[in-house]
Structures are given as structure tokens and as C-alpha cells.
mmCIF file of N, CA and C in Angstrom:
data_model
loop_
_atom_site.group_PDB
_atom_site.id
_atom_site.type_symbol
_atom_site.label_atom_id
_atom_site.label_comp_id
_atom_site.label_asym_id
_atom_site.label_seq_id
_atom_site.Cartn_x
_atom_site.Cartn_y
_atom_site.Cartn_z
ATOM 1 N N LEU Z 265 -2.871 -16.296 27.222
ATOM 2 C CA LEU Z 265 -2.393 -17.544 26.651
ATOM 3 C C LEU Z 265 -1.859 -18.467 27.739
ATOM 4 N N GLU Z 266 -1.266 -17.900 28.779
ATOM 5 C CA GLU Z 266 -0.741 -18.727 29.862
ATOM 6 C C GLU Z 266 -1.839 -19.545 30.532
ATOM 7 N N LEU Z 267 -3.066 -19.082 30.432
ATOM 8 C CA LEU Z 267 -4.182 -19.804 31.028
ATOM 9 C C LEU Z 267 -4.753 -20.838 30.067
ATOM 10 N N ARG Z 268 -4.149 -20.948 28.885
ATOM 11 C CA ARG Z 268 -4.585 -21.906 27.853
ATOM 12 C C ARG Z 268 -5.997 -21.603 27.356
ATOM 13 N N ASP Z 269 -6.357 -20.329 27.347
ATOM 14 C CA ASP Z 269 -7.655 -19.908 26.841
ATOM 15 C C ASP Z 269 -7.435 -19.247 25.484
ATOM 16 N N ILE Z 270 -7.301 -20.079 24.475
ATOM 17 C CA ILE Z 270 -6.976 -19.609 23.135
ATOM 18 C C ILE Z 270 -8.056 -18.667 22.609
ATOM 19 N N GLY Z 271 -9.307 -18.960 22.906
ATOM 20 C CA GLY Z 271 -10.413 -18.133 22.439
ATOM 21 C C GLY Z 271 -10.332 -16.694 22.904
ATOM 22 N N HIS Z 272 -9.807 -16.475 24.104
ATOM 23 C CA HIS Z 272 -9.649 -15.116 24.611
ATOM 24 C C HIS Z 272 -8.286 -14.524 24.257
ATOM 25 N N ALA Z 273 -7.307 -15.362 24.034
ATOM 26 C CA ALA Z 273 -5.968 -14.881 23.717
ATOM 27 C C ALA Z 273 -5.915 -14.241 22.332
ATOM 28 N N MET Z 274 -6.564 -14.864 21.358
ATOM 29 C CA MET Z 274 -6.517 -14.359 19.989
ATOM 30 C C MET Z 274 -6.995 -12.903 19.900
ATOM 31 N N PRO Z 275 -8.172 -12.563 20.434
ATOM 32 C CA PRO Z 275 -8.608 -11.163 20.362
ATOM 33 C C PRO Z 275 -7.691 -10.212 21.148
ATOM 34 N N ALA Z 276 -7.119 -10.692 22.236
ATOM 35 C CA ALA Z 276 -6.220 -9.847 23.028
ATOM 36 C C ALA Z 276 -4.977 -9.488 22.226
ATOM 37 N N TYR Z 277 -4.406 -10.475 21.529
ATOM 38 C CA TYR Z 277 -3.237 -10.190 20.689
ATOM 39 C C TYR Z 277 -3.614 -9.279 19.530
ATOM 40 N N ALA Z 278 -4.772 -9.502 18.933
ATOM 41 C CA ALA Z 278 -5.221 -8.645 17.828
ATOM 42 C C ALA Z 278 -5.421 -7.204 18.305
ATOM 43 N N GLU Z 279 -5.937 -7.047 19.520
ATOM 44 C CA GLU Z 279 -6.117 -5.702 20.074
ATOM 45 C C GLU Z 279 -4.777 -5.022 20.320
ATOM 46 N N LEU Z 280 -3.809 -5.761 20.818
ATOM 47 C CA LEU Z 280 -2.469 -5.207 21.031
ATOM 48 C C LEU Z 280 -1.887 -4.713 19.706
ATOM 49 N N ILE Z 281 -2.028 -5.521 18.673
ATOM 50 C CA ILE Z 281 -1.503 -5.145 17.351
ATOM 51 C C ILE Z 281 -2.209 -3.893 16.837
ATOM 52 N N ALA Z 282 -3.519 -3.823 17.012
ATOM 53 C CA ALA Z 282 -4.285 -2.668 16.540
ATOM 54 C C ALA Z 282 -3.942 -1.401 17.318
ATOM 55 N N THR Z 283 -3.685 -1.568 18.608
ATOM 56 C CA THR Z 283 -3.414 -0.420 19.469
ATOM 57 C C THR Z 283 -2.008 0.145 19.260
ATOM 58 N N ALA Z 284 -1.029 -0.728 19.115
ATOM 59 C CA ALA Z 284 0.370 -0.282 18.981
ATOM 60 C C ALA Z 284 1.068 -1.091 17.888
ATOM 61 N N PRO Z 285 0.691 -0.874 16.628
ATOM 62 C CA PRO Z 285 1.202 -1.728 15.551
ATOM 63 C C PRO Z 285 2.705 -1.658 15.318
ATOM 64 N N GLU Z 286 3.343 -0.587 15.710
ATOM 65 C CA GLU Z 286 4.778 -0.440 15.476
ATOM 66 C C GLU Z 286 5.644 -0.847 16.669
ATOM 67 N N SER Z 287 5.024 -1.316 17.728
ATOM 68 C CA SER Z 287 5.781 -1.656 18.935
ATOM 69 C C SER Z 287 6.459 -3.018 18.822
ATOM 70 N N LYS Z 288 7.462 -3.219 19.674
ATOM 71 C CA LYS Z 288 8.120 -4.527 19.744
ATOM 72 C C LYS Z 288 7.144 -5.601 20.205
ATOM 73 N N GLU Z 289 6.223 -5.199 21.073
ATOM 74 C CA GLU Z 289 5.231 -6.144 21.561
ATOM 75 C C GLU Z 289 4.319 -6.624 20.428
ATOM 76 N N ALA Z 290 4.053 -5.753 19.468
ATOM 77 C CA ALA Z 290 3.216 -6.139 18.325
ATOM 78 C C ALA Z 290 3.920 -7.197 17.482
ATOM 79 N N ILE Z 291 5.239 -7.086 17.358
ATOM 80 C CA ILE Z 291 5.988 -8.106 16.619
ATOM 81 C C ILE Z 291 5.783 -9.466 17.281
ATOM 82 N N GLN Z 292 5.954 -9.503 18.594
ATOM 83 C CA GLN Z 292 5.778 -10.766 19.308
ATOM 84 C C GLN Z 292 4.331 -11.236 19.229
ATOM 85 N N ALA Z 293 3.383 -10.312 19.242
ATOM 86 C CA ALA Z 293 1.966 -10.689 19.129
ATOM 87 C C ALA Z 293 1.693 -11.346 17.779
ATOM 88 N N HIS Z 294 2.254 -10.800 16.710
ATOM 89 C CA HIS Z 294 2.100 -11.411 15.384
ATOM 90 C C HIS Z 294 2.679 -12.831 15.376
ATOM 91 N N ILE Z 295 3.849 -12.985 15.969
ATOM 92 C CA ILE Z 295 4.501 -14.296 16.002
ATOM 93 C C ILE Z 295 3.661 -15.291 16.805
ATOM 94 N N THR Z 296 3.152 -14.850 17.934
ATOM 95 C CA THR Z 296 2.322 -15.723 18.764
ATOM 96 C C THR Z 296 1.014 -16.068 18.053
ATOM 97 N N LEU Z 297 0.403 -15.083 17.405
ATOM 98 C CA LEU Z 297 -0.814 -15.356 16.643
ATOM 99 C C LEU Z 297 -0.545 -16.381 15.543
ATOM 100 N N ALA Z 298 0.576 -16.238 14.869
ATOM 101 C CA ALA Z 298 0.925 -17.194 13.816
ATOM 102 C C ALA Z 298 1.024 -18.604 14.380
ATOM 103 N N GLU Z 299 1.639 -18.728 15.526
ATOM 104 C CA GLU Z 299 1.772 -20.053 16.154
ATOM 105 C C GLU Z 299 0.408 -20.620 16.543
ATOM 106 N N LEU Z 300 -0.442 -19.780 17.120
ATOM 107 C CA LEU Z 300 -1.787 -20.233 17.489
ATOM 108 C C LEU Z 300 -2.577 -20.661 16.253
ATOM 109 N N LEU Z 301 -2.491 -19.870 15.210
ATOM 110 C CA LEU Z 301 -3.205 -20.197 13.977
ATOM 111 C C LEU Z 301 -2.706 -21.512 13.376
ATOM 112 N N ARG Z 302 -1.399 -21.696 13.396
ATOM 113 C CA ARG Z 302 -0.811 -22.902 12.811
ATOM 114 C C ARG Z 302 -1.123 -24.140 13.642
ATOM 115 N N VAL Z 303 -0.932 -24.055 14.940
ATOM 116 C CA VAL Z 303 -1.044 -25.226 15.802
ATOM 117 C C VAL Z 303 -2.493 -25.541 16.179
ATOM 118 N N HIS Z 304 -3.213 -24.544 16.654
ATOM 119 C CA HIS Z 304 -4.548 -24.798 17.208
ATOM 120 C C HIS Z 304 -5.663 -24.748 16.169
ATOM 121 N N TYR Z 305 -5.472 -23.921 15.135
ATOM 122 C CA TYR Z 305 -6.522 -23.777 14.126
ATOM 123 C C TYR Z 305 -6.144 -24.403 12.785
ATOM 124 N N ARG Z 306 -4.903 -24.847 12.671
ATOM 125 C CA ARG Z 306 -4.403 -25.452 11.434
ATOM 126 C C ARG Z 306 -4.664 -24.562 10.221
ATOM 127 N N ASP Z 307 -4.488 -23.261 10.419
ATOM 128 C CA ASP Z 307 -4.705 -22.283 9.360
ATOM 129 C C ASP Z 307 -3.353 -21.717 8.940
ATOM 130 N N THR Z 308 -2.677 -22.460 8.074
ATOM 131 C CA THR Z 308 -1.332 -22.043 7.677
ATOM 132 C C THR Z 308 -1.354 -20.767 6.849
ATOM 133 N N ARG Z 309 -2.395 -20.563 6.080
ATOM 134 C CA ARG Z 309 -2.470 -19.345 5.251
ATOM 135 C C ARG Z 309 -2.437 -18.098 6.128
ATOM 136 N N LYS Z 310 -3.244 -18.067 7.167
ATOM 137 C CA LYS Z 310 -3.257 -16.900 8.061
ATOM 138 C C LYS Z 310 -1.975 -16.818 8.883
ATOM 139 N N ALA Z 311 -1.429 -17.964 9.262
ATOM 140 C CA ALA Z 311 -0.168 -17.971 10.005
ATOM 141 C C ALA Z 311 0.950 -17.370 9.157
ATOM 142 N N ILE Z 312 0.998 -17.747 7.888
ATOM 143 C CA ILE Z 312 2.000 -17.185 6.978
ATOM 144 C C ILE Z 312 1.804 -15.677 6.840
ATOM 145 N N ALA Z 313 0.560 -15.231 6.756
ATOM 146 C CA ALA Z 313 0.280 -13.793 6.648
ATOM 147 C C ALA Z 313 0.792 -13.037 7.873
ATOM 148 N N GLU Z 314 0.589 -13.608 9.062
ATOM 149 C CA GLU Z 314 1.082 -12.957 10.284
ATOM 150 C C GLU Z 314 2.606 -12.846 10.274
ATOM 151 N N LEU Z 315 3.269 -13.937 9.902
ATOM 152 C CA LEU Z 315 4.727 -13.922 9.889
ATOM 153 C C LEU Z 315 5.263 -13.009 8.797
ATOM 154 N N THR Z 316 4.593 -12.956 7.667
ATOM 155 C CA THR Z 316 5.022 -12.072 6.576
ATOM 156 C C THR Z 316 4.940 -10.610 7.000
ATOM 157 N N THR Z 317 3.934 -10.287 7.779
ATOM 158 C CA THR Z 317 3.809 -8.926 8.309
ATOM 159 C C THR Z 317 5.019 -8.576 9.169
ATOM 160 N N VAL Z 318 5.449 -9.522 9.983
ATOM 161 C CA VAL Z 318 6.611 -9.287 10.852
ATOM 162 C C VAL Z 318 7.888 -9.208 10.019
ATOM 163 N N ILE Z 319 8.049 -10.106 9.076
ATOM 164 C CA ILE Z 319 9.255 -10.134 8.247
ATOM 165 C C ILE Z 319 9.433 -8.806 7.513
ATOM 166 N N ALA Z 320 8.345 -8.194 7.098
ATOM 167 C CA ALA Z 320 8.414 -6.907 6.399
ATOM 168 C C ALA Z 320 9.038 -5.814 7.257
ATOM 169 N N ARG Z 321 8.964 -5.974 8.562
ATOM 170 C CA ARG Z 321 9.564 -4.986 9.485
ATOM 171 C C ARG Z 321 11.037 -5.258 9.754
ATOM 172 N N LYS Z 322 11.536 -6.376 9.264
ATOM 173 C CA LYS Z 322 12.944 -6.767 9.369
ATOM 174 C C LYS Z 322 13.485 -6.782 10.810
ATOM 175 N N PRO Z 323 12.829 -7.545 11.689
ATOM 176 C CA PRO Z 323 13.354 -7.660 13.053
ATOM 177 C C PRO Z 323 14.590 -8.567 13.058
ATOM 178 N N PRO Z 324 15.326 -8.613 14.165
ATOM 179 C CA PRO Z 324 16.529 -9.456 14.234
ATOM 180 C C PRO Z 324 16.264 -10.930 13.930
ATOM 181 N N GLN Z 325 15.075 -11.421 14.233
ATOM 182 C CA GLN Z 325 14.776 -12.836 14.022
ATOM 183 C C GLN Z 325 14.231 -13.128 12.618
ATOM 184 N N THR Z 326 14.421 -12.214 11.675
ATOM 185 C CA THR Z 326 13.906 -12.392 10.310
ATOM 186 C C THR Z 326 14.320 -13.723 9.678
ATOM 187 N N PRO Z 327 15.585 -14.131 9.718
ATOM 188 C CA PRO Z 327 15.941 -15.413 9.086
ATOM 189 C C PRO Z 327 15.161 -16.603 9.656
ATOM 190 N N GLU Z 328 14.985 -16.635 10.963
ATOM 191 C CA GLU Z 328 14.230 -17.726 11.584
ATOM 192 C C GLU Z 328 12.771 -17.690 11.151
ATOM 193 N N LEU Z 329 12.193 -16.503 11.073
ATOM 194 C CA LEU Z 329 10.803 -16.370 10.652
ATOM 195 C C LEU Z 329 10.632 -16.778 9.192
ATOM 196 N N MET Z 330 11.586 -16.425 8.357
ATOM 197 C CA MET Z 330 11.535 -16.827 6.950
ATOM 198 C C MET Z 330 11.607 -18.349 6.835
ATOM 199 N N TYR Z 331 12.410 -18.972 7.673
ATOM 200 C CA TYR Z 331 12.501 -20.426 7.694
ATOM 201 C C TYR Z 331 11.164 -21.048 8.106
ATOM 202 N N GLN Z 332 10.528 -20.465 9.118
ATOM 203 C CA GLN Z 332 9.227 -20.972 9.559
ATOM 204 C C GLN Z 332 8.192 -20.871 8.444
ATOM 205 N N VAL Z 333 8.203 -19.764 7.716
ATOM 206 C CA VAL Z 333 7.274 -19.605 6.595
ATOM 207 C C VAL Z 333 7.551 -20.656 5.536
ATOM 208 N N ALA Z 334 8.815 -20.857 5.212
ATOM 209 C CA ALA Z 334 9.173 -21.844 4.188
ATOM 210 C C ALA Z 334 8.706 -23.238 4.591
ATOM 211 N N LYS Z 335 8.814 -23.581 5.865
ATOM 212 C CA LYS Z 335 8.372 -24.901 6.334
ATOM 213 C C LYS Z 335 6.865 -25.078 6.189
ATOM 214 N N MET Z 336 6.113 -23.990 6.256
ATOM 215 C CA MET Z 336 4.653 -24.112 6.159
ATOM 216 C C MET Z 336 4.178 -24.350 4.730
ATOM 217 N N TYR Z 337 5.033 -24.040 3.762
ATOM 218 C CA TYR Z 337 4.657 -24.296 2.374
ATOM 219 C C TYR Z 337 4.890 -25.734 2.100
#
């Protein structure tokens, strides 16, 4: 993502999530995917799904993530 290559970043984050779904890194990958989906692809439905997956795990940033989901509706 730092190279601004969204096309390659998306599969890399998806692979991280598939490889280690319970890791802290997977939480951040879901959040980053949600942002990419919302901003670059304008796909709020999938972005909400990514954030909802993270919220279900109840990380410390749950209130902020819930706020982000509410804003997308």
C-alpha cells in the first residue's frame, strides 16, 4: 500500500487475513481493506462487512469502528 499499488495491496491483505485470521495484524488488515474499499472502490457494503468482522472480535478500537460503520449508512 505504501507504493500506492492498490491492485496488489488488496490481495496481499486478503492473504494475510486468510493465513492468520486471529492475529492482531489481521484486524489491521480488515480495517485497511475497509478503507480501500470505501475510498478507492466506493464499495461501502464490502467496507461495512470488513469492519463488522473486526467489531465482532471486540478490539480496543471497537467504538471508533462502530462510528465509522454508522457514518457509512
